[in-house]
XYZ file of C-alpha atoms in Angstrom:
49
model
C 99.030 104.535 114.863
C 102.770 104.334 116.140
C 104.207 102.849 113.331
C 103.352 105.592 110.977
C 104.456 108.373 113.717
C 108.017 106.525 114.025
C 107.898 106.266 109.490
C 106.710 110.207 109.441
C 110.282 110.782 112.227
C 112.322 109.368 110.091
C 110.740 110.977 107.095
C 111.438 113.929 108.248
C 115.017 113.560 109.634
C 115.937 112.088 105.990
C 117.032 114.378 103.470
C 116.780 112.134 100.335
C 114.344 112.512 97.675
C 113.365 109.217 96.632
C 113.702 107.821 100.631
C 110.308 109.595 102.113
C 108.794 108.349 98.518
C 109.531 104.845 99.517
C 108.678 105.660 103.356
C 105.638 107.773 102.390
C 104.573 104.160 100.414
C 105.746 102.333 102.978
C 103.041 104.266 105.792
C 100.593 104.577 102.755
C 100.560 100.335 102.444
C 100.046 100.024 106.839
C 97.036 102.369 106.639
C 95.990 100.917 103.723
C 96.477 97.317 105.694
C 95.139 99.112 108.864
C 91.294 100.151 107.059
C 91.265 97.144 104.805
C 91.239 94.796 108.786
C 88.754 97.946 110.459
C 85.992 96.703 107.853
C 86.877 93.067 107.944
C 86.485 93.340 111.699
C 82.759 95.127 110.847
C 81.210 92.327 109.096
C 82.585 89.490 110.599
C 80.225 91.539 113.445
C 77.184 92.296 111.761
C 77.444 88.636 110.217
C 78.090 87.560 114.020
C 74.708 90.043 115.225
């Protein structure tokens, strides 16, 4: 979650609307990847049990 805080801070400091949208897209991609990884870990734990 550190990366989202850093990107959120960068977004707050940036005045360009295009840059903010790009940063938001990057944040969403990182969060989506983290959720995917978490789901895979839960699935692997169930299979091992």
